[in-house]
Coordinates of C-alpha atoms and ligand atoms in Angstrom, one line a residue:
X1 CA -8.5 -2.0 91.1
X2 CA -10.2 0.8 92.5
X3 CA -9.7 4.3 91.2
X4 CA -10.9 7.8 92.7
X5 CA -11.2 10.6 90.5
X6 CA -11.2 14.2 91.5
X7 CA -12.5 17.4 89.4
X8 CA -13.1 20.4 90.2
X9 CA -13.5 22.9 87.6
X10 CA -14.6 23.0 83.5
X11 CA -11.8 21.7 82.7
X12 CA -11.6 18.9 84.2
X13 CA -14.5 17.5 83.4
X14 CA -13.5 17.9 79.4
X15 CA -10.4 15.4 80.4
X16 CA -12.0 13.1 82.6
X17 CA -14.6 11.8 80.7
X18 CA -12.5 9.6 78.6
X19 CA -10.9 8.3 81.0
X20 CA -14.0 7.3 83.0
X21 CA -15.7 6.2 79.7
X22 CA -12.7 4.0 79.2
X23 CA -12.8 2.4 82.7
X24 CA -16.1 2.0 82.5
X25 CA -15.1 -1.2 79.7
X26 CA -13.2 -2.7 82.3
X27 CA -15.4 -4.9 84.6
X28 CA -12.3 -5.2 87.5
X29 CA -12.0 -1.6 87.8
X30 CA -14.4 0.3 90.3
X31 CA -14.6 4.4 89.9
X32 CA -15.9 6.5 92.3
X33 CA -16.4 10.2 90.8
X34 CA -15.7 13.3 93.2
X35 CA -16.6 17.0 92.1
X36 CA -14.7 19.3 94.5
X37 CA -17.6 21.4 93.7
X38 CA -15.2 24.7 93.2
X39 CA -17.2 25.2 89.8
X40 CA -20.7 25.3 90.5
X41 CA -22.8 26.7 88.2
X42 CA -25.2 24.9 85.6
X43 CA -23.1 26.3 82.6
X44 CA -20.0 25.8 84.2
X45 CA -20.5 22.3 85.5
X46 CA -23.2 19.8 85.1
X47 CA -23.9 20.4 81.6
X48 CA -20.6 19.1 80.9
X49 CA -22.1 16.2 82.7
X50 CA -24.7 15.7 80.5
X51 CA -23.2 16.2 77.4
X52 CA -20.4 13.7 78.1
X53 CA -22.7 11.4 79.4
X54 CA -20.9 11.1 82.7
X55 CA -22.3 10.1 85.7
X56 CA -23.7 12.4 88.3
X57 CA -20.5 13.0 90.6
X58 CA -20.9 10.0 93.8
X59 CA -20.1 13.3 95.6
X60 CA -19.8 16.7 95.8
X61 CA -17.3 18.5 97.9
X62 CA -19.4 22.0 97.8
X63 CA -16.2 24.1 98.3
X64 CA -17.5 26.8 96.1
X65 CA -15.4 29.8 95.6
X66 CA -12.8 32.0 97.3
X67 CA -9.1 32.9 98.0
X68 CA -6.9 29.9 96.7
X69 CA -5.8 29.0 100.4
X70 CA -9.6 28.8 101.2
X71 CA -10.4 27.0 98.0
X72 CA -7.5 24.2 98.5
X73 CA -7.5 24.1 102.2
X74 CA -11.4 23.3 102.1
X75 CA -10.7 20.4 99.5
X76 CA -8.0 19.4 101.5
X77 CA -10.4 18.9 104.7
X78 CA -13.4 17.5 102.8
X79 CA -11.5 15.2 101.1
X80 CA -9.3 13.7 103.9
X81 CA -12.1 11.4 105.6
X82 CA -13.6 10.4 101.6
X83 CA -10.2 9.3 101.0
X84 CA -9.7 7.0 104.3
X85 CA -13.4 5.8 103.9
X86 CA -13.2 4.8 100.2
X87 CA -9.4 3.7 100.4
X88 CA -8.6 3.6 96.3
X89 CA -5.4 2.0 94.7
X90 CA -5.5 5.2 93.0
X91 CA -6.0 8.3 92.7
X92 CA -6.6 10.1 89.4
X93 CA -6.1 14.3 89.4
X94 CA -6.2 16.5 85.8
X95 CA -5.1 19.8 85.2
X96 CA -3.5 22.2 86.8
X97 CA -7.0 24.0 89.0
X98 CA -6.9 24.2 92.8
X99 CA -8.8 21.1 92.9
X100 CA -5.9 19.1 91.4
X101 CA -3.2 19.7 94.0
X102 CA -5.2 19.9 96.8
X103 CA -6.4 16.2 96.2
X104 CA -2.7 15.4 95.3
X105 CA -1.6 16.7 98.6
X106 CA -4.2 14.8 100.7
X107 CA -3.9 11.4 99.0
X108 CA 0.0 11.3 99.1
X109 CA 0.4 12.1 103.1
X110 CA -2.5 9.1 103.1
X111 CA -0.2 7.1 100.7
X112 CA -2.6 6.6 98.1
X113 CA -0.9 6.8 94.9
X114 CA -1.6 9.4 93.0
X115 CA -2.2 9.4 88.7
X116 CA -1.4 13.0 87.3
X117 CA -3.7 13.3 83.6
X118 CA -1.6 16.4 81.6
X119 CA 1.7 16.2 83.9
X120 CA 4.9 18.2 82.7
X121 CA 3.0 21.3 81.2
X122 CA 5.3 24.6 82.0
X123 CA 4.6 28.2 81.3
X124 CA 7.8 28.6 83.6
X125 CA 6.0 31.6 84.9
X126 CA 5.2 31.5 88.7
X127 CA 2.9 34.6 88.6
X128 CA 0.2 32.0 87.2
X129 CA -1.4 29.8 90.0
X130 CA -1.9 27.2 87.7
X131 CA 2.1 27.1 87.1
X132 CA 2.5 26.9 91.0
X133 CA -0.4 23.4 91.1
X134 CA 1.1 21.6 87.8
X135 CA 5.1 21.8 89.7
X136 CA 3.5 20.6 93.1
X137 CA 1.2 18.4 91.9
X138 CA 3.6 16.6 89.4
X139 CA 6.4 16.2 92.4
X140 CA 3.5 14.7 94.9
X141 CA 2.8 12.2 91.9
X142 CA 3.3 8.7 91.5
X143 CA 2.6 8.2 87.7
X144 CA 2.8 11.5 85.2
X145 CA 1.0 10.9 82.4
X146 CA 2.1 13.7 79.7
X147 CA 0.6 14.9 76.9
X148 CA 3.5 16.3 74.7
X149 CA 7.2 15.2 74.2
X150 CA 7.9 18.9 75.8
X151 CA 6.4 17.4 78.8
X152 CA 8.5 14.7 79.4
X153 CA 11.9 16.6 79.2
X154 CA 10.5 19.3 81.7
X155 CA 9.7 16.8 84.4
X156 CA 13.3 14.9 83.6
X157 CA 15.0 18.5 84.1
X158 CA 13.4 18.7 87.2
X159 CA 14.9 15.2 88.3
X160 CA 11.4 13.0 88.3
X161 CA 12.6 9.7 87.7
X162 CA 11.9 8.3 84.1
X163 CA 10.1 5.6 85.3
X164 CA 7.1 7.1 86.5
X165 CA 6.6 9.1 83.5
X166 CA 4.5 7.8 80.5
X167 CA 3.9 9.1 77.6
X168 CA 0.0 9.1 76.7
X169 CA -0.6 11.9 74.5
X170 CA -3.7 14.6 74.8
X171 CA -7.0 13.1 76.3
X172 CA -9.0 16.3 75.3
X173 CA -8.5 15.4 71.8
X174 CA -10.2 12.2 72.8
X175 CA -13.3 14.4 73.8
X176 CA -13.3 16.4 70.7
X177 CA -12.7 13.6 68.1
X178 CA -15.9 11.3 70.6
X179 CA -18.4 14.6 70.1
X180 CA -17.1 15.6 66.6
X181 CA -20.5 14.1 65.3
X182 CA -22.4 16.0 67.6
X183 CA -20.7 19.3 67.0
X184 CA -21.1 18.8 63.4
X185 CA -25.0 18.4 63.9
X186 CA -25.5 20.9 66.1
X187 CA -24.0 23.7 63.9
X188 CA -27.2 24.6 61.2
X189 CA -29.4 24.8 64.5
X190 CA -26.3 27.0 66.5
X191 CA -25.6 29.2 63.2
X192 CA -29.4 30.2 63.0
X193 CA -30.0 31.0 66.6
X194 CA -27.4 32.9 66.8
X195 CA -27.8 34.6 63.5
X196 CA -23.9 34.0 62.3
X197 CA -22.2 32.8 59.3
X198 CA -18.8 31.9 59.4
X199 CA -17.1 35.4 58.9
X200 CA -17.0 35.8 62.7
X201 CA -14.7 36.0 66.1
X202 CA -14.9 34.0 68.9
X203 CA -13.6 35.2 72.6
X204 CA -12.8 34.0 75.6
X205 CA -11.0 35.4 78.5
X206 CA -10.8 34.4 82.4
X207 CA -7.2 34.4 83.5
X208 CA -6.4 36.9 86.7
X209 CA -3.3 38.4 84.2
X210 CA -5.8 39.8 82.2
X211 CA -9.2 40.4 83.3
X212 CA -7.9 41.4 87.6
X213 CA -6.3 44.6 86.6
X214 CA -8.6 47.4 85.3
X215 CA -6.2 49.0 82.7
X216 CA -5.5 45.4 81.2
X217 CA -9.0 44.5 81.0
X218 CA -9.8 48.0 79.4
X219 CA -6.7 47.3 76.7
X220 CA -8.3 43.8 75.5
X221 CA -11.5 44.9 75.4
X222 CA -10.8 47.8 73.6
X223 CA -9.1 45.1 71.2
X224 CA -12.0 43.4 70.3
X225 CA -14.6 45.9 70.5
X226 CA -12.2 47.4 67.1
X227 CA -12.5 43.5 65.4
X228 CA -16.3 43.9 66.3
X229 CA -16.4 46.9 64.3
X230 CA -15.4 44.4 61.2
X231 CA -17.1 40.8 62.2
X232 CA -19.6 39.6 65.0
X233 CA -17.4 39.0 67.9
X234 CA -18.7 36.3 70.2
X235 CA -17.7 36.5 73.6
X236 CA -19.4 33.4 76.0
X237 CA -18.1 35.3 79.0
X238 CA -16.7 33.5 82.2
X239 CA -18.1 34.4 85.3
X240 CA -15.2 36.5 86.7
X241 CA -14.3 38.4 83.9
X242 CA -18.3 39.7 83.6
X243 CA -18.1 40.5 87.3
X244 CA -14.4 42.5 86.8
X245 CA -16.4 45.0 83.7
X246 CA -18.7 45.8 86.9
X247 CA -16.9 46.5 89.3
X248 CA -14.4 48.4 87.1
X249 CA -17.4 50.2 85.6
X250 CA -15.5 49.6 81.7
X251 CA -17.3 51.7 78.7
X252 CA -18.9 48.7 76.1
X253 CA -17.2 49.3 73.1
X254 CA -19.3 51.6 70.9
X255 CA -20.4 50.9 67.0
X256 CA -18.8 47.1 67.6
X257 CA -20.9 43.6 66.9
X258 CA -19.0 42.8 70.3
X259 CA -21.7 40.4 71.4
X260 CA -21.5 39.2 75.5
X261 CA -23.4 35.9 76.1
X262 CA -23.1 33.1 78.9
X263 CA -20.9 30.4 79.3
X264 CA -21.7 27.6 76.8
X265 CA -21.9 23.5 76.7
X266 CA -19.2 21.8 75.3
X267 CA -21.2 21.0 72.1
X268 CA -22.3 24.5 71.1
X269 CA -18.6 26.2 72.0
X270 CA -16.7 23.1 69.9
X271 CA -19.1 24.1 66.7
X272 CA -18.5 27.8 67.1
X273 CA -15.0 27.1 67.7
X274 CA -14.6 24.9 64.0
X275 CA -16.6 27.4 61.9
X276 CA -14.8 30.6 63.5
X277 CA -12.3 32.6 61.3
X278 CA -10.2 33.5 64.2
X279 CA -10.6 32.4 68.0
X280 CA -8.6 34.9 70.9
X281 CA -8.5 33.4 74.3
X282 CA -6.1 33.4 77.1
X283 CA -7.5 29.5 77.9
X284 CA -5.2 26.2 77.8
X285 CA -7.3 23.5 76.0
X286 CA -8.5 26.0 73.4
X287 CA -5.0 26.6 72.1
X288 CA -4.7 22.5 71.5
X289 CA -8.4 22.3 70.4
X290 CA -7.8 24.9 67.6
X291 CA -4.5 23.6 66.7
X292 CA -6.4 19.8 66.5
X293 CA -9.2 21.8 64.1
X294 CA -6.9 24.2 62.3
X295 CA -8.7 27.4 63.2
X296 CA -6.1 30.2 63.9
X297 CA -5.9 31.3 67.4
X298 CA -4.4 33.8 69.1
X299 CA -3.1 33.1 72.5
X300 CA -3.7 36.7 74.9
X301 CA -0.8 35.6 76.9
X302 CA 3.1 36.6 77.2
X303 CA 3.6 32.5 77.2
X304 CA 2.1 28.9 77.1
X305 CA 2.4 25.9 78.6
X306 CA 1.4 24.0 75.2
X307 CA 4.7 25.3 72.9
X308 CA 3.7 22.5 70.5
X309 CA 0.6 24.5 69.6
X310 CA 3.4 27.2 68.5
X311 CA 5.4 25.1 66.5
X312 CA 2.9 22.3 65.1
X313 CA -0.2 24.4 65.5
X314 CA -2.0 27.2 64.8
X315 CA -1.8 30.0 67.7
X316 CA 0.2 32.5 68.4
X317 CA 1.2 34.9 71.2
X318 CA -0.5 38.2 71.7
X319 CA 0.2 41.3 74.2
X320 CA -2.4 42.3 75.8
X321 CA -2.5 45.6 74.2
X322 CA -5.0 46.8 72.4
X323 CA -2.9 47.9 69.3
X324 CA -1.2 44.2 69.3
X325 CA -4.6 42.4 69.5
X326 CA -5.7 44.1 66.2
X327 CA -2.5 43.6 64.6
X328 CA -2.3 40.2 65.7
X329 CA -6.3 39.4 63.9
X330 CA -5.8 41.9 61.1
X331 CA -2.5 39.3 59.9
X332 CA -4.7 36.3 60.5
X333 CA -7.6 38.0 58.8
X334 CA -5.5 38.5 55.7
X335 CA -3.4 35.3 55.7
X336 CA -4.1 32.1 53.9
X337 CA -5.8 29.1 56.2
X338 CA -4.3 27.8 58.7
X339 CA -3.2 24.1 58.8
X340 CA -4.5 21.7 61.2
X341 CA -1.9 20.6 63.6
X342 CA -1.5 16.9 64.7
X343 CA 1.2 16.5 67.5
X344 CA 2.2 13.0 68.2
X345 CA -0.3 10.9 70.3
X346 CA -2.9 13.4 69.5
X347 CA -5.1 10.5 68.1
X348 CA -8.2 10.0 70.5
X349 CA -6.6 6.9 72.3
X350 CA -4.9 8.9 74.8
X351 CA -7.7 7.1 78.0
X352 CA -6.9 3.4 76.6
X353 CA -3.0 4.1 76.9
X354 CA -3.9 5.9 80.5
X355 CA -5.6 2.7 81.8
X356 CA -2.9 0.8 80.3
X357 CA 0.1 2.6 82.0
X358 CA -2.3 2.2 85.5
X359 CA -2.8 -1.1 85.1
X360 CA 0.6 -2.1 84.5
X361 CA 1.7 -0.1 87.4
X362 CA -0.7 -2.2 89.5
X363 CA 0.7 -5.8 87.8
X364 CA 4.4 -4.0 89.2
X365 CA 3.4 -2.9 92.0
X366 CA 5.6 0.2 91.6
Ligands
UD1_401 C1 -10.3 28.0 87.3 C2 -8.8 27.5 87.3 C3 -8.3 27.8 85.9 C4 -9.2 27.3 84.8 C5 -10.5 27.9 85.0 C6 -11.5 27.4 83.9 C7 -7.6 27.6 89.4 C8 -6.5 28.3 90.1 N1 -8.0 28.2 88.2 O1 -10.2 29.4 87.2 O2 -7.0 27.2 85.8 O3 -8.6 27.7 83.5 O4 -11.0 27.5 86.3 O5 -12.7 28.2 84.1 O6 -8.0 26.6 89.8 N2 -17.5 31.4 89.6 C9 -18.8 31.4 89.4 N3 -19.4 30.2 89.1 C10 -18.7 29.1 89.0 C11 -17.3 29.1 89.1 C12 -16.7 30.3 89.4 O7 -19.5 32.4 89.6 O8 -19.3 28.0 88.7 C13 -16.8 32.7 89.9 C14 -16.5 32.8 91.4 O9 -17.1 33.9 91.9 C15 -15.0 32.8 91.5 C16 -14.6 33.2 90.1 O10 -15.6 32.8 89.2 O11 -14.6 33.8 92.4 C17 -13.4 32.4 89.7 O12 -13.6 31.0 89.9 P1 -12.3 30.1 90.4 O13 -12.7 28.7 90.4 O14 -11.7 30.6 91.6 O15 -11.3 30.3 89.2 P2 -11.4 30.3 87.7 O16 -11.1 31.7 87.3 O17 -12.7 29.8 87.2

C-alpha cells in the first residue's frame, strides 16, 4: 500500500508524526512525506521535524504565504503532477489549514482516495477559514477518521454515510503522551533559562478574529498586560500576530511581566504548558492538550470546535474583551485545580487504530 501524506502548517506536523511513526512498523506500506511548504520558518516548521524525529519532507511544495486563494490554488497546481507521478492508494490530509483541502481537492478529481486525520470538528461558524476547509475537506473524503463522539454525529447530520466514518480518537495525544519524557526533562533546564517558577501565564494568539482587527487586538492585549501586572506572562508570539502590533503601532502594556518571545519547539512549549497555572490561547490542539494535562485554559474565542474540552476538560470560553479576559483568569486564579480530562480514545493509540481502519479499507476495497 502506498500512502501520501500532505502537511502544511505547525499543526500538522504535531498530528502526522504518529501516524508516519506507525507506518513506519509496517514493512508493506510505502510513505512518501509532502510539506506544502505554507509554513516555512525554522520555528514554525522543521524543528518539529526534528523533535518528532520525522523525516526530512521527500518534498517541498514552497507555496509560502499569501491570500487563501493564492495559498490553496498554488498547492492545488504543485501538487497535481506529484500526485499523477507518485500515484498513492491513499492519500492522508490533517487538520483543517489550507494545505488540507487543497490536497483533498486535487487527489479526489484524480481519484485517489482520500484519508481525513481529525474529520467532523465544527465551530459551526463560517467566519473562520478553518470551518470552511474541515466541511469541504470531510465531503471530498473517502475515510473520516474522528477524534471525538461529537464528531461523528456532525458528519451523520450532514448525511456522510456511516461507513466511511471511523472512530480513532485524538492522535495529538499520541504526540504528547510519545514526548511526555522529554518534556519532563527538559523543564529544570527551560525553568532556569527563562527564569520562571510555576506561578506564571502562558499565551498564545494567531487567529484573524482576534489579532486582524486593531481594536480587538488592543482589548486582548490590554487583558494580559493587567495578568502581567500579577505573574510573568509568556507570550511565544506567532508570526502574524507580532507583525499586526506593528503595523497597528499598539502601546506594550506598561508596569506588566508581559514577556514577547519566538515561536517555540514542541518540547519547550509542552513543559511550559504542564507547569503553567493558567494558559489563554485562541489555538485548537492547545485546548485538548490542556484538557489531556489538566492545566486550566481559557479559550479567547466565542466558540470551539473541541466542545468535549468544555464538558470533559478544562477550558473555557472567553470574549475578547479586555474586562472578560481578567475576569475569566482572576476565577481560575482563585479556584481549586483543575482536573485532567480523558475523553474516550484519548489513550495514545489513536495512529495504530488509523492504520487499521486504512488497511481494512484496502482488504474491502471500499
Ligand atoms: C495557519 C492555519 C491555522 C493554524 C495556524 C497555526 C489556515 C487557514 N490557517 O494559520 O488554522 O491554526 O496555521 O499556526 O491554513 N508566516 C511566517 N512564517 C511562517 C508561516 C507564516 O512569517 O512560517 C506569516 C506569513 O506572513 C503569513 C502569516 O504568518 O502571512 C499567516 O500564515 P498562514 O499560513 O497564512 O496562516 P496562519 O495564521 O499561520
Amino acid at each position: 500500500m502506498k500512502v501520501l501524506h500532505v502537511v502544511g502548517a505547525r499543526p500538522n506536523f504535531v498530528k502526522i508524526a504518529p501516524i508516519f511513526m506507525e507506518m513506519a512498523k509496517h514493512p508493506d506500506i510505502e510513505q512518501v512525506l509532502v510539506h506544502t511548504g505554507q509554513h516555512y520558518d525554522a520555528e514554525m516548521s522543521s524543528i518539529f521535524f526534528e523533535e518528532f524525529g520525522l523525516p526530512d519532507p521527500h518534498v517541498n511544495l514552497g507555496v509560502g504565504s499569501g491570500t487563501h486563494a493564492q495559498q490553496t490554488a498554488r498547492v492545488m497546481l504543485e501538487l497535481e503532477p506529484l500526485l499523477e507521478e507518485e500515484s498513492p492508494d491513499w492519500l492522508v490530509v490533517v487538520g483543517d489549514v489550507n494545505s488540507t483541502v487543497a490536497a483533498a481537492l486535487v487527489a479526489s478529481k484524480l481519484g485517489i482516495r482520500t484519508a481525513h486525520v481529525e474529520a467532523g470538528l465544527r465551530s459551526f461558524d463560517r467566519t473562520m477559514p478553518e470551518e470552511i476547509n474541515r466541511l469541504l475537506t470531510d465531503q471530498l473524503a473517502d475515510l473520516l477518521l474522528t477524534p471525538s463522539r461529537d464528531a461523528d454525529e456532525n458528519l451523520a447530520r450532514e448525511g456522510i454515510d456511516a461507513a466511511k466514518i471511523a472512530f480513532v480518537g485524538n492522535v495529538m495525544i499520541d504526540t504528547l503522551i510519545r514526548l511526555q519524557p522529554r518534556v519532563r526533562d527538559r523543564w529544570p533546564e527551560l525553568r532556569a533559562r527563562l527564569g520562571v517558577e510555576d506561578d506564571y501565564a502562558l499565551v498564545t494568539l494567531h487567529r484573524p478574529s482576534n489579532v486582524d482587527d486593531p481594536d480587538t487586538l488592543a482589548q486582548v492585549l490590554g487583558g494580559l498586560g493587567d495578568i502581567g501586572r500579577r505573574m510573568p506572562v509568556l507570550f511565544p508570539i506567532h508570526p502574524r500576530t507580532r507583525r499586526r502590533i506593528e503595523e497597528f503601532g499598539l502601546p506594550f502594556p506598561r508596569g506588566s511581566d508581559l514577556r514577547l518571545m519566538d515561536p517555540l519547539g514542541y518540547i519547550d512549549f509542552m513543559a511550559l504548558t504542564a507547569h503553567a497555572r493558567l494558559v489563554l490561547t485562541d489555538s485548537g490542539g492547545i485546548q485538548e492538550e490542556t484538557t489531556y494535562l489538566g492545566i486550566p485554559c481559557l479559550t479567547i474565542r466565542p466558540n470551539t470546535e473541541r466542545p468535549v474540552t468544555l464538558t470533559e476538560g478544562t477550558n473555557r470560553l472567553v470574549e475578547s474583551r479586555d474586562d472578560a479576559i481578567v475576569r475569566a483568569a482572576e476565577a481560575v486564579l482563585a479556584g481549586s485545580g483543575a482536573q485532567p480530562g480523558r475523553p474516550e480514545l484519548w489513550d495514545g493509540a489513536a495512529a495504530g487504530r488509523i492504520v487499521a481502519a486504512l488497511e481494512a479499507r484496502r482488504a474491502h476495497d471500499v
